[in-house]
Amino acid sequence: MSGEKSGVTATLETVRQGEVPTHVAVIMDGNGRWARQRGLPRWEGHRAGMAAVRETIEGAAEAGVAHLTMYAFSDENWFRPPVEVEALMLLLEEYVRSQREALVRHGIRVTVFGDRLRLPEEARQAIRELEASTEGGTALEVHLAISYGARAELAGVAQALAQRCLEGELAPEEINAELFEAELLTSDWPDPDLLIRTSGEQRISNFLLWQLAYAELFVTDVLWPDFTREHLYGALVDYRRRERRFGLVKA
Ligand code: IPE
Ligand code: IPE
Ligand code: MG
């Protein structure tokens, strides 16, 4: 794992000199600490984090990344103080509404995954509109994990497969990794090649437990609101030095 306080950066020119990962996943962490360092309430950190979301999406599109998955709100985050949850829901709705035009203009397709039934109706409506209006985007696919937890996702897969067995469509011994994968919320996209986590925490926090099996991990101490496209480029260039073995030996 890599990481330093100021964060590794690179230029777009350097990024364009080599291959970029197809799918980058990001755990956007450190908003609360960013706010505390400035004597501000936590929601100010979340608001500041919205600029980093824009930066990262535009940077990924410029770099030629095909899929960008961003962890915006976890199943566990519902248990934060109600004022913070409420602020996050309002910011989410505001983000979705304010960014729609720009996302369409940049050819970015946005899809949201997670338990959206738990979200306030206004946020769900804004998400539906965003997904519908960006549907034709081909420059970059952004997948937002909202009200998402990998354990719940995997339990959902188990339920779906059990149901198919009960209905006689499938025998238990036929269940394999491929059938399992097809039931995941992310089954339409390839697995992430690179996972970036900001704020120095070296953990997965219930994100994409199945899909990250062979992702390269990049941890930076930079707090999410301070994360720029140059930091993203730094991670993309670092990724190039990795030798991905997938359990095999080098030829
Ligand atoms: C990430 O920042 C945003 C969410 C988890 C919604 P945090 O709010 O976790 O910030 P820290 O970890 O307390 O600094
Ligand atoms: C992970 O960050 C969830 C998101 C970034 C949405 P957390 O801040 O909730 O994770 P922990 O509590 O530090 O593991
Ligand atoms: Mg955190």
PDB file of C-alpha atoms and ligand atoms in Angstrom:
ATOM      1  CA  MET A   1       0.000   0.000   0.000  1.00  0.00           C
ATOM      2  CA  SER A   2       1.121   3.533  -0.689  1.00  0.00           C
ATOM      3  CA  GLY A   3       0.358   6.653   1.232  1.00  0.00           C
ATOM      4  CA  GLU A   4       1.768   9.937   2.415  1.00  0.00           C
ATOM      5  CA  LYS A   5       0.284  13.115   3.872  1.00  0.00           C
ATOM      6  CA  SER A   6       0.348  15.309   0.772  1.00  0.00           C
ATOM      7  CA  GLY A   7      -0.504  12.429  -1.532  1.00  0.00           C
ATOM      8  CA  VAL A   8       1.121  11.209  -4.718  1.00  0.00           C
ATOM      9  CA  THR A   9       0.144  13.305  -7.729  1.00  0.00           C
ATOM     10  CA  ALA A  10       0.716  13.002 -11.484  1.00  0.00           C
ATOM     11  CA  THR A  11      -0.225  14.961 -14.580  1.00  0.00           C
ATOM     12  CA  LEU A  12      -2.753  13.979 -17.221  1.00  0.00           C
ATOM     13  CA  GLU A  13       0.110  13.844 -19.698  1.00  0.00           C
ATOM     14  CA  THR A  14       1.854  11.150 -17.657  1.00  0.00           C
ATOM     15  CA  VAL A  15      -1.377   9.204 -17.269  1.00  0.00           C
ATOM     16  CA  ARG A  16      -1.919   9.257 -21.021  1.00  0.00           C
ATOM     17  CA  GLN A  17       1.506   7.709 -21.654  1.00  0.00           C
ATOM     18  CA  GLY A  18       0.386   4.255 -20.520  1.00  0.00           C
ATOM     19  CA  GLU A  19      -2.534   1.998 -19.742  1.00  0.00           C
ATOM     20  CA  VAL A  20      -5.176   2.930 -17.217  1.00  0.00           C
ATOM     21  CA  PRO A  21      -7.260   0.504 -15.162  1.00  0.00           C
ATOM     22  CA  THR A  22     -10.683  -0.242 -16.646  1.00  0.00           C
ATOM     23  CA  HIS A  23     -12.507   0.064 -13.348  1.00  0.00           C
ATOM     24  CA  VAL A  24     -11.530   2.256 -10.405  1.00  0.00           C
ATOM     25  CA  ALA A  25     -13.405   2.082  -7.088  1.00  0.00           C
ATOM     26  CA  VAL A  26     -13.127   4.781  -4.423  1.00  0.00           C
ATOM     27  CA  ILE A  27     -13.902   4.828  -0.706  1.00  0.00           C
ATOM     28  CA  MET A  28     -14.395   8.554  -0.132  1.00  0.00           C
ATOM     29  CA  ASP A  29     -13.349   9.004   3.490  1.00  0.00           C
ATOM     30  CA  GLY A  30     -12.194  11.816   5.786  1.00  0.00           C
ATOM     31  CA  ASN A  31     -14.902  14.481   5.421  1.00  0.00           C
ATOM     32  CA  GLY A  32     -15.481  14.642   9.175  1.00  0.00           C
ATOM     33  CA  ARG A  33     -11.789  15.027   9.987  1.00  0.00           C
ATOM     34  CA  TRP A  34     -11.401  17.697   7.310  1.00  0.00           C
ATOM     35  CA  ALA A  35     -14.193  19.699   8.972  1.00  0.00           C
ATOM     36  CA  ARG A  36     -12.865  19.150  12.496  1.00  0.00           C
ATOM     37  CA  GLN A  37      -9.420  20.437  11.472  1.00  0.00           C
ATOM     38  CA  ARG A  38     -11.148  23.688  10.511  1.00  0.00           C
ATOM     39  CA  GLY A  39     -13.446  23.899  13.521  1.00  0.00           C
ATOM     40  CA  LEU A  40     -16.469  23.330  11.261  1.00  0.00           C
ATOM     41  CA  PRO A  41     -19.473  21.021  11.715  1.00  0.00           C
ATOM     42  CA  ARG A  42     -19.187  17.623  10.028  1.00  0.00           C
ATOM     43  CA  TRP A  43     -21.712  18.456   7.308  1.00  0.00           C
ATOM     44  CA  GLU A  44     -19.377  21.199   6.036  1.00  0.00           C
ATOM     45  CA  GLY A  45     -16.877  18.424   5.356  1.00  0.00           C
ATOM     46  CA  HIS A  46     -19.500  16.498   3.396  1.00  0.00           C
ATOM     47  CA  ARG A  47     -20.350  19.617   1.404  1.00  0.00           C
ATOM     48  CA  ALA A  48     -16.670  20.213   0.630  1.00  0.00           C
ATOM     49  CA  GLY A  49     -16.431  16.553  -0.418  1.00  0.00           C
ATOM     50  CA  MET A  50     -18.867  17.207  -3.276  1.00  0.00           C
ATOM     51  CA  ALA A  51     -16.170  19.188  -5.102  1.00  0.00           C
ATOM     52  CA  ALA A  52     -13.856  16.178  -4.875  1.00  0.00           C
ATOM     53  CA  VAL A  53     -16.590  13.986  -6.395  1.00  0.00           C
ATOM     54  CA  ARG A  54     -16.763  16.344  -9.391  1.00  0.00           C
ATOM     55  CA  GLU A  55     -12.963  16.412  -9.674  1.00  0.00           C
ATOM     56  CA  THR A  56     -12.681  12.647  -9.577  1.00  0.00           C
ATOM     57  CA  ILE A  57     -15.449  12.034 -12.125  1.00  0.00           C
ATOM     58  CA  GLU A  58     -14.004  14.572 -14.586  1.00  0.00           C
ATOM     59  CA  GLY A  59     -10.468  13.320 -13.990  1.00  0.00           C
ATOM     60  CA  ALA A  60     -11.484   9.700 -14.559  1.00  0.00           C
ATOM     61  CA  ALA A  61     -13.251  10.632 -17.805  1.00  0.00           C
ATOM     62  CA  GLU A  62     -10.205  12.576 -19.029  1.00  0.00           C
ATOM     63  CA  ALA A  63      -7.883   9.708 -18.135  1.00  0.00           C
ATOM     64  CA  GLY A  64      -9.960   7.193 -20.092  1.00  0.00           C
ATOM     65  CA  VAL A  65     -11.194   5.095 -17.166  1.00  0.00           C
ATOM     66  CA  ALA A  66     -14.329   3.169 -18.236  1.00  0.00           C
ATOM     67  CA  HIS A  67     -15.974   2.524 -14.843  1.00  0.00           C
ATOM     68  CA  LEU A  68     -15.776   4.532 -11.639  1.00  0.00           C
ATOM     69  CA  THR A  69     -17.533   3.193  -8.540  1.00  0.00           C
ATOM     70  CA  MET A  70     -17.831   5.568  -5.580  1.00  0.00           C
ATOM     71  CA  TYR A  71     -18.865   4.616  -2.039  1.00  0.00           C
ATOM     72  CA  ALA A  72     -21.093   7.484  -0.944  1.00  0.00           C
ATOM     73  CA  PHE A  73     -23.129   6.056   1.946  1.00  0.00           C
ATOM     74  CA  SER A  74     -22.897   2.685   3.678  1.00  0.00           C
ATOM     75  CA  ASP A  75     -25.515   0.550   5.429  1.00  0.00           C
ATOM     76  CA  GLU A  76     -23.641   1.319   8.652  1.00  0.00           C
ATOM     77  CA  ASN A  77     -23.735   5.079   8.009  1.00  0.00           C
ATOM     78  CA  TRP A  78     -27.490   4.983   8.727  1.00  0.00           C
ATOM     79  CA  PHE A  79     -26.533   4.623  12.409  1.00  0.00           C
ATOM     80  CA  ARG A  80     -24.739   7.985  12.548  1.00  0.00           C
ATOM     81  CA  PRO A  81     -26.490  10.808  14.473  1.00  0.00           C
ATOM     82  CA  PRO A  82     -29.813  11.670  12.762  1.00  0.00           C
ATOM     83  CA  VAL A  83     -28.723  15.262  12.010  1.00  0.00           C
ATOM     84  CA  GLU A  84     -25.719  13.982  10.061  1.00  0.00           C
ATOM     85  CA  VAL A  85     -27.790  11.397   8.159  1.00  0.00           C
ATOM     86  CA  GLU A  86     -30.318  14.088   7.308  1.00  0.00           C
ATOM     87  CA  ALA A  87     -27.599  16.466   6.112  1.00  0.00           C
ATOM     88  CA  LEU A  88     -26.085  13.716   3.953  1.00  0.00           C
ATOM     89  CA  MET A  89     -29.463  12.932   2.373  1.00  0.00           C
ATOM     90  CA  LEU A  90     -30.054  16.616   1.569  1.00  0.00           C
ATOM     91  CA  LEU A  91     -26.550  16.979   0.126  1.00  0.00           C
ATOM     92  CA  LEU A  92     -27.052  13.845  -1.934  1.00  0.00           C
ATOM     93  CA  GLU A  93     -30.248  15.221  -3.416  1.00  0.00           C
ATOM     94  CA  GLU A  94     -28.612  18.609  -4.001  1.00  0.00           C
ATOM     95  CA  TYR A  95     -25.613  16.990  -5.664  1.00  0.00           C
ATOM     96  CA  VAL A  96     -27.766  14.882  -7.958  1.00  0.00           C
ATOM     97  CA  ARG A  97     -29.939  17.838  -8.989  1.00  0.00           C
ATOM     98  CA  SER A  98     -27.108  20.339  -9.431  1.00  0.00           C
ATOM     99  CA  GLN A  99     -24.803  18.025 -11.409  1.00  0.00           C
ATOM    100  CA  ARG A 100     -27.293  16.489 -13.801  1.00  0.00           C
ATOM    101  CA  GLU A 101     -26.764  18.895 -16.673  1.00  0.00           C
ATOM    102  CA  ALA A 102     -22.981  18.840 -16.459  1.00  0.00           C
ATOM    103  CA  LEU A 103     -22.933  15.039 -16.319  1.00  0.00           C
ATOM    104  CA  VAL A 104     -25.130  14.781 -19.414  1.00  0.00           C
ATOM    105  CA  ARG A 105     -22.915  17.324 -21.182  1.00  0.00           C
ATOM    106  CA  HIS A 106     -19.772  15.306 -20.393  1.00  0.00           C
ATOM    107  CA  GLY A 107     -21.373  12.078 -21.635  1.00  0.00           C
ATOM    108  CA  ILE A 108     -21.251  10.460 -18.209  1.00  0.00           C
ATOM    109  CA  ARG A 109     -23.706   7.719 -17.374  1.00  0.00           C
ATOM    110  CA  VAL A 110     -24.657   7.426 -13.713  1.00  0.00           C
ATOM    111  CA  THR A 111     -26.200   4.405 -12.029  1.00  0.00           C
ATOM    112  CA  VAL A 112     -26.909   4.017  -8.333  1.00  0.00           C
ATOM    113  CA  PHE A 113     -26.839   0.744  -6.415  1.00  0.00           C
ATOM    114  CA  GLY A 114     -27.739  -0.146  -2.836  1.00  0.00           C
ATOM    115  CA  ASP A 115     -30.947  -0.295  -0.823  1.00  0.00           C
ATOM    116  CA  ARG A 116     -32.599   2.805  -2.252  1.00  0.00           C
ATOM    117  CA  LEU A 117     -35.936   2.056  -0.568  1.00  0.00           C
ATOM    118  CA  ARG A 118     -34.401   3.420   2.639  1.00  0.00           C
ATOM    119  CA  LEU A 119     -33.715   6.805   1.025  1.00  0.00           C
ATOM    120  CA  PRO A 120     -36.144   9.726   1.350  1.00  0.00           C
ATOM    121  CA  GLU A 121     -38.593   9.924  -1.568  1.00  0.00           C
ATOM    122  CA  GLU A 122     -37.119  13.250  -2.795  1.00  0.00           C
ATOM    123  CA  ALA A 123     -33.658  11.690  -3.072  1.00  0.00           C
ATOM    124  CA  ARG A 124     -35.065   8.621  -4.833  1.00  0.00           C
ATOM    125  CA  GLN A 125     -36.869  10.837  -7.313  1.00  0.00           C
ATOM    126  CA  ALA A 126     -33.701  12.862  -8.000  1.00  0.00           C
ATOM    127  CA  ILE A 127     -31.742   9.619  -8.542  1.00  0.00           C
ATOM    128  CA  ARG A 128     -34.356   8.243 -10.952  1.00  0.00           C
ATOM    129  CA  GLU A 129     -34.156  11.465 -12.979  1.00  0.00           C
ATOM    130  CA  LEU A 130     -30.362  11.404 -12.995  1.00  0.00           C
ATOM    131  CA  GLU A 131     -30.226   7.782 -14.144  1.00  0.00           C
ATOM    132  CA  ALA A 132     -32.795   8.415 -16.878  1.00  0.00           C
ATOM    133  CA  SER A 133     -31.182  11.573 -18.226  1.00  0.00           C
ATOM    134  CA  THR A 134     -27.625  10.189 -18.272  1.00  0.00           C
ATOM    135  CA  GLU A 135     -28.607   6.820 -19.749  1.00  0.00           C
ATOM    136  CA  GLY A 136     -27.080   7.572 -23.143  1.00  0.00           C
ATOM    137  CA  GLY A 137     -23.652   8.582 -21.750  1.00  0.00           C
ATOM    138  CA  THR A 138     -20.687   6.677 -23.184  1.00  0.00           C
ATOM    139  CA  ALA A 139     -17.603   8.607 -21.942  1.00  0.00           C
ATOM    140  CA  LEU A 140     -17.555   7.072 -18.461  1.00  0.00           C
ATOM    141  CA  GLU A 141     -19.878   4.972 -16.315  1.00  0.00           C
ATOM    142  CA  VAL A 142     -20.160   6.167 -12.736  1.00  0.00           C
ATOM    143  CA  HIS A 143     -21.689   3.789 -10.213  1.00  0.00           C
ATOM    144  CA  LEU A 144     -22.683   5.343  -6.911  1.00  0.00           C
ATOM    145  CA  ALA A 145     -22.976   3.019  -3.901  1.00  0.00           C
ATOM    146  CA  ILE A 146     -25.653   4.609  -1.734  1.00  0.00           C
ATOM    147  CA  SER A 147     -27.181   2.841   1.258  1.00  0.00           C
ATOM    148  CA  TYR A 148     -24.926  -0.032   0.234  1.00  0.00           C
ATOM    149  CA  GLY A 149     -23.370  -2.832   2.272  1.00  0.00           C
ATOM    150  CA  ALA A 150     -21.603  -5.849   0.824  1.00  0.00           C
ATOM    151  CA  ARG A 151     -22.890  -8.229   3.493  1.00  0.00           C
ATOM    152  CA  ALA A 152     -26.495  -7.317   2.662  1.00  0.00           C
ATOM    153  CA  GLU A 153     -25.703  -7.653  -1.040  1.00  0.00           C
ATOM    154  CA  LEU A 154     -24.241 -11.142  -0.532  1.00  0.00           C
ATOM    155  CA  ALA A 155     -27.175 -12.194   1.666  1.00  0.00           C
ATOM    156  CA  GLY A 156     -29.458 -11.017  -1.161  1.00  0.00           C
ATOM    157  CA  VAL A 157     -27.592 -13.231  -3.615  1.00  0.00           C
ATOM    158  CA  ALA A 158     -28.002 -16.213  -1.273  1.00  0.00           C
ATOM    159  CA  GLN A 159     -31.739 -15.497  -1.060  1.00  0.00           C
ATOM    160  CA  ALA A 160     -32.136 -15.225  -4.826  1.00  0.00           C
ATOM    161  CA  LEU A 161     -30.275 -18.490  -5.434  1.00  0.00           C
ATOM    162  CA  ALA A 162     -32.210 -20.291  -2.687  1.00  0.00           C
ATOM    163  CA  GLN A 163     -35.456 -19.092  -4.250  1.00  0.00           C
ATOM    164  CA  ARG A 164     -34.420 -20.422  -7.654  1.00  0.00           C
ATOM    165  CA  CYS A 165     -33.600 -23.780  -6.046  1.00  0.00           C
ATOM    166  CA  LEU A 166     -37.012 -23.862  -4.339  1.00  0.00           C
ATOM    167  CA  GLU A 167     -38.702 -23.186  -7.648  1.00  0.00           C
ATOM    168  CA  GLY A 168     -36.839 -26.148  -9.157  1.00  0.00           C
ATOM    169  CA  GLU A 169     -34.988 -23.946 -11.641  1.00  0.00           C
ATOM    170  CA  LEU A 170     -31.603 -24.708 -10.109  1.00  0.00           C
ATOM    171  CA  ALA A 171     -30.071 -27.545  -8.073  1.00  0.00           C
ATOM    172  CA  PRO A 172     -27.918 -26.535  -5.048  1.00  0.00           C
ATOM    173  CA  GLU A 173     -24.903 -28.388  -6.429  1.00  0.00           C
ATOM    174  CA  GLU A 174     -25.094 -26.304  -9.611  1.00  0.00           C
ATOM    175  CA  ILE A 175     -24.354 -23.100  -7.696  1.00  0.00           C
ATOM    176  CA  ASN A 176     -20.883 -21.843  -8.584  1.00  0.00           C
ATOM    177  CA  ALA A 177     -18.974 -18.563  -8.602  1.00  0.00           C
ATOM    178  CA  GLU A 178     -20.321 -17.592 -12.008  1.00  0.00           C
ATOM    179  CA  LEU A 179     -23.992 -18.059 -11.060  1.00  0.00           C
ATOM    180  CA  PHE A 180     -23.325 -16.287  -7.783  1.00  0.00           C
ATOM    181  CA  GLU A 181     -21.720 -13.322  -9.527  1.00  0.00           C
ATOM    182  CA  ALA A 182     -24.665 -12.967 -11.904  1.00  0.00           C
ATOM    183  CA  GLU A 183     -26.905 -12.146  -8.938  1.00  0.00           C
ATOM    184  CA  LEU A 184     -24.708  -9.353  -7.562  1.00  0.00           C
ATOM    185  CA  LEU A 185     -25.938  -5.741  -7.811  1.00  0.00           C
ATOM    186  CA  THR A 186     -22.842  -5.061  -9.931  1.00  0.00           C
ATOM    187  CA  SER A 187     -23.220  -7.978 -12.359  1.00  0.00           C
ATOM    188  CA  ASP A 188     -23.299  -5.665 -15.390  1.00  0.00           C
ATOM    189  CA  TRP A 189     -19.761  -4.335 -14.855  1.00  0.00           C
ATOM    190  CA  PRO A 190     -16.274  -5.842 -14.559  1.00  0.00           C
ATOM    191  CA  ASP A 191     -14.689  -6.083 -11.088  1.00  0.00           C
ATOM    192  CA  PRO A 192     -12.631  -3.080  -9.900  1.00  0.00           C
ATOM    193  CA  ASP A 193      -8.946  -3.211 -10.865  1.00  0.00           C
ATOM    194  CA  LEU A 194      -7.921  -0.504  -8.424  1.00  0.00           C
ATOM    195  CA  LEU A 195      -9.397   0.522  -5.057  1.00  0.00           C
ATOM    196  CA  ILE A 196      -8.487   3.970  -3.737  1.00  0.00           C
ATOM    197  CA  ARG A 197      -9.237   4.895  -0.112  1.00  0.00           C
ATOM    198  CA  THR A 198      -8.615   8.371   1.201  1.00  0.00           C
ATOM    199  CA  SER A 199      -7.866   9.514   4.779  1.00  0.00           C
ATOM    200  CA  GLY A 200      -5.332   6.790   5.514  1.00  0.00           C
ATOM    201  CA  GLU A 201      -7.707   4.086   6.756  1.00  0.00           C
ATOM    202  CA  GLN A 202      -6.573   0.664   5.618  1.00  0.00           C
ATOM    203  CA  ARG A 203      -9.855  -1.224   5.614  1.00  0.00           C
ATOM    204  CA  ILE A 204     -12.713  -2.221   3.304  1.00  0.00           C
ATOM    205  CA  SER A 205     -15.657  -1.094   5.511  1.00  0.00           C
ATOM    206  CA  ASN A 206     -18.206  -3.477   3.958  1.00  0.00           C
ATOM    207  CA  PHE A 207     -17.559  -2.313   0.387  1.00  0.00           C
ATOM    208  CA  LEU A 208     -17.722  -4.759  -2.568  1.00  0.00           C
ATOM    209  CA  LEU A 209     -16.407  -7.746  -0.584  1.00  0.00           C
ATOM    210  CA  TRP A 210     -16.798 -10.162  -3.487  1.00  0.00           C
ATOM    211  CA  GLN A 211     -15.782  -7.814  -6.306  1.00  0.00           C
ATOM    212  CA  LEU A 212     -12.538  -6.579  -4.705  1.00  0.00           C
ATOM    213  CA  ALA A 213     -11.033 -10.087  -4.506  1.00  0.00           C
ATOM    214  CA  TYR A 214      -8.122  -9.142  -6.795  1.00  0.00           C
ATOM    215  CA  ALA A 215      -8.218  -5.337  -6.790  1.00  0.00           C
ATOM    216  CA  GLU A 216      -4.961  -3.458  -6.235  1.00  0.00           C
ATOM    217  CA  LEU A 217      -5.214  -1.306  -3.100  1.00  0.00           C
ATOM    218  CA  PHE A 218      -4.088   2.319  -2.932  1.00  0.00           C
ATOM    219  CA  VAL A 219      -4.430   4.170   0.365  1.00  0.00           C
ATOM    220  CA  THR A 220      -3.639   7.874   0.570  1.00  0.00           C
ATOM    221  CA  ASP A 221      -3.599  10.071   3.677  1.00  0.00           C
ATOM    222  CA  VAL A 222      -5.280  12.888   1.731  1.00  0.00           C
ATOM    223  CA  LEU A 223      -8.705  13.651   3.213  1.00  0.00           C
ATOM    224  CA  TRP A 224     -11.558  13.315   0.717  1.00  0.00           C
ATOM    225  CA  PRO A 225     -12.385  17.066   0.367  1.00  0.00           C
ATOM    226  CA  ASP A 226      -8.705  17.699  -0.537  1.00  0.00           C
ATOM    227  CA  PHE A 227      -8.613  14.958  -3.183  1.00  0.00           C
ATOM    228  CA  THR A 228      -8.027  16.333  -6.702  1.00  0.00           C
ATOM    229  CA  ARG A 229      -7.775  14.854 -10.176  1.00  0.00           C
ATOM    230  CA  GLU A 230      -3.983  15.027  -9.841  1.00  0.00           C
ATOM    231  CA  HIS A 231      -4.244  12.700  -6.832  1.00  0.00           C
ATOM    232  CA  LEU A 232      -6.379  10.353  -8.941  1.00  0.00           C
ATOM    233  CA  TYR A 233      -3.732  10.465 -11.681  1.00  0.00           C
ATOM    234  CA  GLY A 234      -1.065   9.683  -9.078  1.00  0.00           C
ATOM    235  CA  ALA A 235      -2.958   6.530  -8.112  1.00  0.00           C
ATOM    236  CA  LEU A 236      -3.434   5.549 -11.777  1.00  0.00           C
ATOM    237  CA  VAL A 237       0.290   5.888 -12.458  1.00  0.00           C
ATOM    238  CA  ASP A 238       1.169   3.945  -9.277  1.00  0.00           C
ATOM    239  CA  TYR A 239      -1.152   1.144 -10.433  1.00  0.00           C
ATOM    240  CA  ARG A 240       1.034   0.657 -13.493  1.00  0.00           C
ATOM    241  CA  ARG A 241       3.939  -0.481 -11.326  1.00  0.00           C
ATOM    242  CA  ARG A 242       1.901  -3.297  -9.825  1.00  0.00           C
ATOM    243  CA  GLU A 243       2.351  -6.827 -11.000  1.00  0.00           C
ATOM    244  CA  ARG A 244      -1.032  -8.505 -10.898  1.00  0.00           C
ATOM    245  CA  ARG A 245      -0.587 -12.223 -10.453  1.00  0.00           C
ATOM    246  CA  PHE A 246      -4.089 -13.548  -9.716  1.00  0.00           C
ATOM    247  CA  GLY A 247      -2.537 -16.399  -7.764  1.00  0.00           C
ATOM    248  CA  LEU A 248      -0.370 -17.566 -10.660  1.00  0.00           C
ATOM    249  CA  VAL A 249       3.380 -17.488 -11.242  1.00  0.00           C
ATOM    250  CA  LYS A 250       5.062 -15.252 -13.774  1.00  0.00           C
ATOM    251  CA  ALA A 251       5.501 -16.877 -17.195  1.00  0.00           C
TER     252      ALA A 251
HETATM  253  C1  IPE B   1     -16.767   9.975   4.495  1.00  0.00           C
HETATM  254  O1  IPE B   1     -16.301  10.827   5.493  1.00  0.00           O
HETATM  255  C2  IPE B   1     -18.211  10.249   4.110  1.00  0.00           C
HETATM  256  C3  IPE B   1     -19.147   9.207   4.571  1.00  0.00           C
HETATM  257  C4  IPE B   1     -18.803   8.116   5.169  1.00  0.00           C
HETATM  258  C5  IPE B   1     -20.554   9.422   4.302  1.00  0.00           C
HETATM  259  P1  IPE B   1     -16.537  10.552   7.012  1.00  0.00           P
HETATM  260  O2  IPE B   1     -17.799  11.219   7.425  1.00  0.00           O
HETATM  261  O3  IPE B   1     -16.475   9.104   7.318  1.00  0.00           O
HETATM  262  O4  IPE B   1     -15.286  11.315   7.641  1.00  0.00           O
HETATM  263  P2  IPE B   1     -14.390  10.862   8.873  1.00  0.00           P
HETATM  264  O5  IPE B   1     -13.963   9.459   8.621  1.00  0.00           O
HETATM  265  O6  IPE B   1     -15.248  10.980  10.096  1.00  0.00           O
HETATM  266  O7  IPE B   1     -13.258  11.814   8.861  1.00  0.00           O
HETATM  267  C1  IPE B   2     -16.866   4.045   4.592  1.00  0.00           C
HETATM  268  O1  IPE B   2     -16.419   5.076   5.395  1.00  0.00           O
HETATM  269  C2  IPE B   2     -18.198   4.395   3.975  1.00  0.00           C
HETATM  270  C3  IPE B   2     -18.145   5.447   2.974  1.00  0.00           C
HETATM  271  C4  IPE B   2     -17.089   6.073   2.555  1.00  0.00           C
HETATM  272  C5  IPE B   2     -19.414   5.800   2.383  1.00  0.00           C
HETATM  273  P1  IPE B   2     -16.707   5.073   6.961  1.00  0.00           P
HETATM  274  O2  IPE B   2     -16.073   6.286   7.511  1.00  0.00           O
HETATM  275  O3  IPE B   2     -18.161   4.897   7.224  1.00  0.00           O
HETATM  276  O4  IPE B   2     -15.944   3.747   7.425  1.00  0.00           O
HETATM  277  P2  IPE B   2     -15.323   3.380   8.833  1.00  0.00           P
HETATM  278  O5  IPE B   2     -16.396   3.578   9.856  1.00  0.00           O
HETATM  279  O6  IPE B   2     -14.186   4.293   9.069  1.00  0.00           O
HETATM  280  O7  IPE B   2     -14.880   1.959   8.681  1.00  0.00           O
HETATM  281 MG    MG B   3     -14.967   7.868   7.820  1.00  0.00          MG
END
